PDB file of C-alpha atoms in Angstrom:
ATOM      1  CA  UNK A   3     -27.176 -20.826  -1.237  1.00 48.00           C
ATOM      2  CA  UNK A   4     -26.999 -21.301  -5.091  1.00 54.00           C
ATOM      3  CA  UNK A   5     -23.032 -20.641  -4.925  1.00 54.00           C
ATOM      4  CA  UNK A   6     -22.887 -22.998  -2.270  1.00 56.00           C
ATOM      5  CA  UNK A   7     -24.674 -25.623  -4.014  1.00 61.00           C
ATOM      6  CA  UNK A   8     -22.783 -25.029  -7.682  1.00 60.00           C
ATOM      7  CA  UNK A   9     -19.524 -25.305  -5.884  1.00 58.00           C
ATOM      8  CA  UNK A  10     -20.524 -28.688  -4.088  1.00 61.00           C
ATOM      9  CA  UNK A  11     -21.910 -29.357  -7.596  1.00 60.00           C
ATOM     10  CA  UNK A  12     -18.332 -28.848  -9.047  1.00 59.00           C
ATOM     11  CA  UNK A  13     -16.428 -30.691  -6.147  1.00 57.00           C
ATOM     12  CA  UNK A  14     -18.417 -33.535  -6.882  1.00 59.00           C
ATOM     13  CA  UNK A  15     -17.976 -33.540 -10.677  1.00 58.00           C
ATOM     14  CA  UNK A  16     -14.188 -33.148 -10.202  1.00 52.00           C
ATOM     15  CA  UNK A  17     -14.032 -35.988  -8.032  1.00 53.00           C
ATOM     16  CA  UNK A  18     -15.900 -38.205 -10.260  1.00 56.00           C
ATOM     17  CA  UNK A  19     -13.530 -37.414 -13.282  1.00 50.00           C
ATOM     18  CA  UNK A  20     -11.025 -39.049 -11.400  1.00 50.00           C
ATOM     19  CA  UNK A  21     -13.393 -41.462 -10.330  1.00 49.00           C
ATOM     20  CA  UNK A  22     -12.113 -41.311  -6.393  1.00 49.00           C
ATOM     21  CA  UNK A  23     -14.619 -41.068  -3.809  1.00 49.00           C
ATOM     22  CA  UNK A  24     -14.570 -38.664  -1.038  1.00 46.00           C
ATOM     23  CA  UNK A  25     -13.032 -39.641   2.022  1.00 48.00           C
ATOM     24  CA  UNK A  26     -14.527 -38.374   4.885  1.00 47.00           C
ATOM     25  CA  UNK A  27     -11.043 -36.404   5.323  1.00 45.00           C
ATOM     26  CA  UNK A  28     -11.182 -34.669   1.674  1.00 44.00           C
ATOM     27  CA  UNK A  29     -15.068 -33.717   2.680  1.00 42.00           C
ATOM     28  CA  UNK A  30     -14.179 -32.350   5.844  1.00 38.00           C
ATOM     29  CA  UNK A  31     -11.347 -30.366   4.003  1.00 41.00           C
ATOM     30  CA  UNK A  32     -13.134 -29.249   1.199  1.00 42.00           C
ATOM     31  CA  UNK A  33     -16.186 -28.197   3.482  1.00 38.00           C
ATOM     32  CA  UNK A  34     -13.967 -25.703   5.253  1.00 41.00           C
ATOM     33  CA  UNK A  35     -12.848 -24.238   2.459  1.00 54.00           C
ATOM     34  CA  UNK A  36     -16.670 -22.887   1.342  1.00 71.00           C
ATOM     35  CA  UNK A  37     -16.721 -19.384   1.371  1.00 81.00           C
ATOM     36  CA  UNK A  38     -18.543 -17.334   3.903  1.00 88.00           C
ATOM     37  CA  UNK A  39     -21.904 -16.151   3.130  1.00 91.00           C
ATOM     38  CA  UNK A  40     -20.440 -12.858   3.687  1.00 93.00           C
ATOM     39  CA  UNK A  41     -17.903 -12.757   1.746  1.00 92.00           C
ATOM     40  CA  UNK A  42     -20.139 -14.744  -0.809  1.00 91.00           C
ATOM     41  CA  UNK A  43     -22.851 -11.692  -1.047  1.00 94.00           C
ATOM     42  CA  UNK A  44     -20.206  -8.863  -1.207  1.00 95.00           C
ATOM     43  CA  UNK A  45     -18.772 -10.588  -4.111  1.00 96.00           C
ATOM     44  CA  UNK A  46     -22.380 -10.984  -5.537  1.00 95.00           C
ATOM     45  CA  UNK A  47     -23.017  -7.614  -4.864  1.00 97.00           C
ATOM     46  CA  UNK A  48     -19.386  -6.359  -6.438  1.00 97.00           C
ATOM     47  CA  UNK A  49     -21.097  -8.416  -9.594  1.00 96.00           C
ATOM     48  CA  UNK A  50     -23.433  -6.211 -10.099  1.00 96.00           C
ATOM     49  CA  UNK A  51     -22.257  -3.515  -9.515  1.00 96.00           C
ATOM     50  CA  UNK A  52     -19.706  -4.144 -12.313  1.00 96.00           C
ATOM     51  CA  UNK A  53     -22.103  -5.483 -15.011  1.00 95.00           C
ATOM     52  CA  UNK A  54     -25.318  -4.768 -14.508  1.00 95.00           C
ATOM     53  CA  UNK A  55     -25.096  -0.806 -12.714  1.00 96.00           C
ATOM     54  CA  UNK A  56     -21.366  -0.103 -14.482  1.00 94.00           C
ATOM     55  CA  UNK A  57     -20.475   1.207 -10.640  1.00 96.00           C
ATOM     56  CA  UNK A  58     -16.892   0.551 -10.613  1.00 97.00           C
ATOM     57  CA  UNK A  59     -15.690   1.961  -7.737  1.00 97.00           C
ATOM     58  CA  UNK A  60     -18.837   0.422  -5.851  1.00 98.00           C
ATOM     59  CA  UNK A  61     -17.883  -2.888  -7.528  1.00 97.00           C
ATOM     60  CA  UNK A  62     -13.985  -2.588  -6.228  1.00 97.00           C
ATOM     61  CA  UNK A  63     -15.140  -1.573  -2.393  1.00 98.00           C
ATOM     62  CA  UNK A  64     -17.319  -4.949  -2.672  1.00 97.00           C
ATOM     63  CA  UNK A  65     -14.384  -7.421  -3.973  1.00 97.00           C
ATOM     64  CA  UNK A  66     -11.487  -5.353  -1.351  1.00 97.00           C
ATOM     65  CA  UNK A  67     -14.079  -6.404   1.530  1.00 97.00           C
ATOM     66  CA  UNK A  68     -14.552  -9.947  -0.053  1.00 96.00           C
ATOM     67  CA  UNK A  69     -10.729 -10.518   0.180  1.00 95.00           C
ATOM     68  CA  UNK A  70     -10.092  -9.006   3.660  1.00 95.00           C
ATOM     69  CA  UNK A  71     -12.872 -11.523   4.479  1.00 94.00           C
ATOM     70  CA  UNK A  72     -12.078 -14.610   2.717  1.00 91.00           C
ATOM     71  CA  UNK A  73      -8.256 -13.935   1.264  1.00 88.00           C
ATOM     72  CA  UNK A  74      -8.023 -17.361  -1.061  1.00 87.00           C
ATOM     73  CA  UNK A  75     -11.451 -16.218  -3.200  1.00 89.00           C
ATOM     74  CA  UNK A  76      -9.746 -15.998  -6.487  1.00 89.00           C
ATOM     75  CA  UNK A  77     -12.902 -15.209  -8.032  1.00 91.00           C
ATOM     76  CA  UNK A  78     -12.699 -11.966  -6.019  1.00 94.00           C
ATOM     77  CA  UNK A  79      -9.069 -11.238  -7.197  1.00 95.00           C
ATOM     78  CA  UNK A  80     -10.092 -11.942 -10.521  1.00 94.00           C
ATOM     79  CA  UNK A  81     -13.017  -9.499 -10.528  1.00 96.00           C
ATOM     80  CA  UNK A  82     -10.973  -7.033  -8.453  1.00 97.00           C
ATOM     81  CA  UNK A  83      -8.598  -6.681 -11.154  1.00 97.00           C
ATOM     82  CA  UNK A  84     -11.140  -6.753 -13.923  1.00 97.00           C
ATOM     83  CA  UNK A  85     -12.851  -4.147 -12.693  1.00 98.00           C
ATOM     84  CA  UNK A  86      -9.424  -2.030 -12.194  1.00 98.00           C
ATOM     85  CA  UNK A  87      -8.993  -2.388 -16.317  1.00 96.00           C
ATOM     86  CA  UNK A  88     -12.409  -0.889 -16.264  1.00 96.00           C
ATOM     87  CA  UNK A  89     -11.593   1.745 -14.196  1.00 96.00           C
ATOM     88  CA  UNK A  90      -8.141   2.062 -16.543  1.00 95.00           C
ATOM     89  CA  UNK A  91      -5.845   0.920 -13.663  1.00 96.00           C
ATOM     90  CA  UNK A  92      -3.751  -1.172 -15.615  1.00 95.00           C
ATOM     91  CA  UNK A  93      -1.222  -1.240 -12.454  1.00 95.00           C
ATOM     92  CA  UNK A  94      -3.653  -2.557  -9.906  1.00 96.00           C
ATOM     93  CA  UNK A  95      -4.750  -4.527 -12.179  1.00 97.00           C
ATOM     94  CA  UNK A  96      -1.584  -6.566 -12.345  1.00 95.00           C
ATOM     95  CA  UNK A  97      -0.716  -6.445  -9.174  1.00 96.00           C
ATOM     96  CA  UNK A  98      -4.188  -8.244  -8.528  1.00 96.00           C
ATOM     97  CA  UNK A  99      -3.912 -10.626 -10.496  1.00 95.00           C
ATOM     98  CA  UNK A 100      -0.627 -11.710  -9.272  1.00 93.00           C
ATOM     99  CA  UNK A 101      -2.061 -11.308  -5.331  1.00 93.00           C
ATOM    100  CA  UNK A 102      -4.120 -14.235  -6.954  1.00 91.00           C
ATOM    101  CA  UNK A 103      -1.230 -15.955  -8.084  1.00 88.00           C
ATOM    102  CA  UNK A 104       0.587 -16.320  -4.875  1.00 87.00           C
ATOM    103  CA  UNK A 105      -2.230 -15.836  -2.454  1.00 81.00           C
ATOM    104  CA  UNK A 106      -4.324 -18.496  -3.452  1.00 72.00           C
ATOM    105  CA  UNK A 107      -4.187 -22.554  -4.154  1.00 67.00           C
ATOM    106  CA  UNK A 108      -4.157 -21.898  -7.925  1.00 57.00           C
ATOM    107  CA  UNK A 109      -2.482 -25.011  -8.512  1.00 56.00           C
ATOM    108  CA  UNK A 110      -5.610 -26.924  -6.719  1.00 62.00           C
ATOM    109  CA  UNK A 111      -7.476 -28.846  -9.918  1.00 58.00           C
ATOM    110  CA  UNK A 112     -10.602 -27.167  -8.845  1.00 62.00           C
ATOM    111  CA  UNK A 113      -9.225 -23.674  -9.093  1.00 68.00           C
ATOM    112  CA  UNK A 114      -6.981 -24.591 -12.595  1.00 76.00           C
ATOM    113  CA  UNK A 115     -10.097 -22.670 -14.977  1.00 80.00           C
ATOM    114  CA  UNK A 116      -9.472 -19.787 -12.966  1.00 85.00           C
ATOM    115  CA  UNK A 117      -5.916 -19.784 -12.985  1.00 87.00           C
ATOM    116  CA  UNK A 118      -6.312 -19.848 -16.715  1.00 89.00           C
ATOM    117  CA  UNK A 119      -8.122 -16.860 -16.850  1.00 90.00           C
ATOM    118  CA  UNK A 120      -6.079 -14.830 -14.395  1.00 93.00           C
ATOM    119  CA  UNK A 121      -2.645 -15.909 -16.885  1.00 93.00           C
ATOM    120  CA  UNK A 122      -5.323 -14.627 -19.569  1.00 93.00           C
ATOM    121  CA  UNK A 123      -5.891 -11.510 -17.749  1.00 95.00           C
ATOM    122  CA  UNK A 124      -1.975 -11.238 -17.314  1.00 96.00           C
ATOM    123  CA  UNK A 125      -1.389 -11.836 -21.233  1.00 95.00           C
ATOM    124  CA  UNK A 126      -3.860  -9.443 -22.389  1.00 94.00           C
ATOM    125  CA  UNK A 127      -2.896  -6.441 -20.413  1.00 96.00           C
ATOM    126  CA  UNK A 128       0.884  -6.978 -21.226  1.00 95.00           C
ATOM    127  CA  UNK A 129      -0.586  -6.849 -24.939  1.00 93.00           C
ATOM    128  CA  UNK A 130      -2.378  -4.111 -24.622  1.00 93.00           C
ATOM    129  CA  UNK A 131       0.903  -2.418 -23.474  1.00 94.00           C
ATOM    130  CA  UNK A 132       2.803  -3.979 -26.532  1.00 92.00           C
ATOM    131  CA  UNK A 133       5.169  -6.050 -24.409  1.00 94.00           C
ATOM    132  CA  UNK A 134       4.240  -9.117 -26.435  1.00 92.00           C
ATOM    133  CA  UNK A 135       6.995 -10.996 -25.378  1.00 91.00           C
ATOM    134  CA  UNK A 136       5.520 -11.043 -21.724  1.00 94.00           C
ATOM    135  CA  UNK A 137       2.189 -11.691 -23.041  1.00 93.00           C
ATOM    136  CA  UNK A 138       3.493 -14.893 -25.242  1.00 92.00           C
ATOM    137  CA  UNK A 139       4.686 -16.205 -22.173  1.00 93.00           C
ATOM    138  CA  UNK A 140       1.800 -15.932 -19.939  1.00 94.00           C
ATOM    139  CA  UNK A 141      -1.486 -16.554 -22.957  1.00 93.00           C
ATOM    140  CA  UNK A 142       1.189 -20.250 -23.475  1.00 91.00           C
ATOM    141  CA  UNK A 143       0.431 -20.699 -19.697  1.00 91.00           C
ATOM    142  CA  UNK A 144      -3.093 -20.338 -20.002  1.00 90.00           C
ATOM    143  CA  UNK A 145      -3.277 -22.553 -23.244  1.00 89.00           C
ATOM    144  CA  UNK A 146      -1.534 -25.484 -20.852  1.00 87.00           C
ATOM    145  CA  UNK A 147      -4.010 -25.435 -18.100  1.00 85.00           C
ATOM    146  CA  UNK A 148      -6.537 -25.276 -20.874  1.00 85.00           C
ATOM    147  CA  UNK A 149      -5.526 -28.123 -22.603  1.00 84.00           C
ATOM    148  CA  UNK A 150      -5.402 -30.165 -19.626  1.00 80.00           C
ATOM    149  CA  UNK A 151      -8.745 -29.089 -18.893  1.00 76.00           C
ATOM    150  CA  UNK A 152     -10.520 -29.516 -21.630  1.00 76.00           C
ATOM    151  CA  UNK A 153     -12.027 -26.044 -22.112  1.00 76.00           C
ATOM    152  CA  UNK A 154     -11.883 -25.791 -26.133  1.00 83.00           C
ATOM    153  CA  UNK A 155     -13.816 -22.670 -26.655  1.00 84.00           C
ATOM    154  CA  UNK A 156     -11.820 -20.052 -24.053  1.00 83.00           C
ATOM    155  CA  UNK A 157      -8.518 -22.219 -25.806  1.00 84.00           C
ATOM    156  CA  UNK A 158      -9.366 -21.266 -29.170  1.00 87.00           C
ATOM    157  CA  UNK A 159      -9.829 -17.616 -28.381  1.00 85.00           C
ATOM    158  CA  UNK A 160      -6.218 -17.629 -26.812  1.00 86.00           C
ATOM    159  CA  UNK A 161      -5.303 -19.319 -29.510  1.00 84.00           C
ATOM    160  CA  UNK A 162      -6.558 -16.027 -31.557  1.00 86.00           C
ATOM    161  CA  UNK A 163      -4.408 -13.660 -29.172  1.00 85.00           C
ATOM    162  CA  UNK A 164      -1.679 -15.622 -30.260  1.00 87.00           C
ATOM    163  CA  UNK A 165      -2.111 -15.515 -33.813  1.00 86.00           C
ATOM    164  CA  UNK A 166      -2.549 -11.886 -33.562  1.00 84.00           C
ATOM    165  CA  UNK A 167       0.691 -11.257 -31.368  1.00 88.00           C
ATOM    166  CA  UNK A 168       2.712 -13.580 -33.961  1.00 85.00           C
ATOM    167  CA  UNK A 169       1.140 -11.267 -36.569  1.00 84.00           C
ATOM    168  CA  UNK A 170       2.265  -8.306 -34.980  1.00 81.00           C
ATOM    169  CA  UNK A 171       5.575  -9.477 -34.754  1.00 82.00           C
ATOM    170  CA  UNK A 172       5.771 -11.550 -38.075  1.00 74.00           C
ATOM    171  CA  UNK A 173       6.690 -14.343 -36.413  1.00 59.00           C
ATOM    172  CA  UNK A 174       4.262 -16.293 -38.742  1.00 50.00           C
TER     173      UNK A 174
END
């Protein structure tokens, strides 16, 4: 019920940055999109699995189920392929987070955060693999979304990924 509520919470916050009320049309649709309460405790479950009890193959069982149950939860995806970096999967990984990418409305303002962090994600495995050319490309995609968004603190540590790839390459 708390997820529920935060993510009506958010809805209504998003709305009221653009200062348009909800139709009775955008409530409807954005009512049908809540996730299942299902889906909503495997992911929970997944959660703690991955950060509290450091069960990583528990965790990815929990967030496979949550996306054969609801497939547009890109929180799932994004915890799916966090906890495949755990688990040093660097493939699944990717090929998670860019599941995300084209299953999901990424591009809907109230999923842009999380589309910031999955281009994160993205960036910081292709650095880890010192292809810093690929990981320019996607950390600059995350800084966009970011600066529209207003999220100074997760910009500035991008921001610090960037400096260090420029290092690298001495590109400074």
């Amino acid at each position: 019920k708390n997820l529920f509520k935060l993510q009506e919470n958010l809805i209504n916050k998003v709305f009221e940055l653009f200062e348009q009320p909800v139709s009775e049309e955008q409530d409807y649709k954005i009512t049908t999109n809540i996730i299942s309460q299902e889906a909503s405790e495997l992911y929970s479950k997944g959660i703690m699995y991955l950060y509290e009890k450091n069960m990583i193959d528990e965790a990815i069982n929990c967030f496979k189920k949550t996306i054969n149950i609801e497939s547009k939860y890109v929180d799932a995806y994004l915890e799916l392929g966090r906890a495949y970096i755990r688990n040093n999967s660097d493939i699944l990984a990717f090929k998670t987070f860019f599941s995300a990418l084209n299953n999901c409305d990424t591009y809907n303002i109230i999923y842009q955060k999380n589309t910031a962090t999955i281009y994160n994600e993205i960036a910081n495995l292709y650095k880890n693999h010192k292809d810093y050319d690929s990981a320019l490309i996607y950390y600059n995609k995350s800084c966009n979304i970011l600066i529209d968004y207003g999220d100074e603190f997760q910009l500035s540590l991008i921001n610090c990924n960037l400096a260090n790839i420029y290092q690298k390459l001495f590109l400074y």
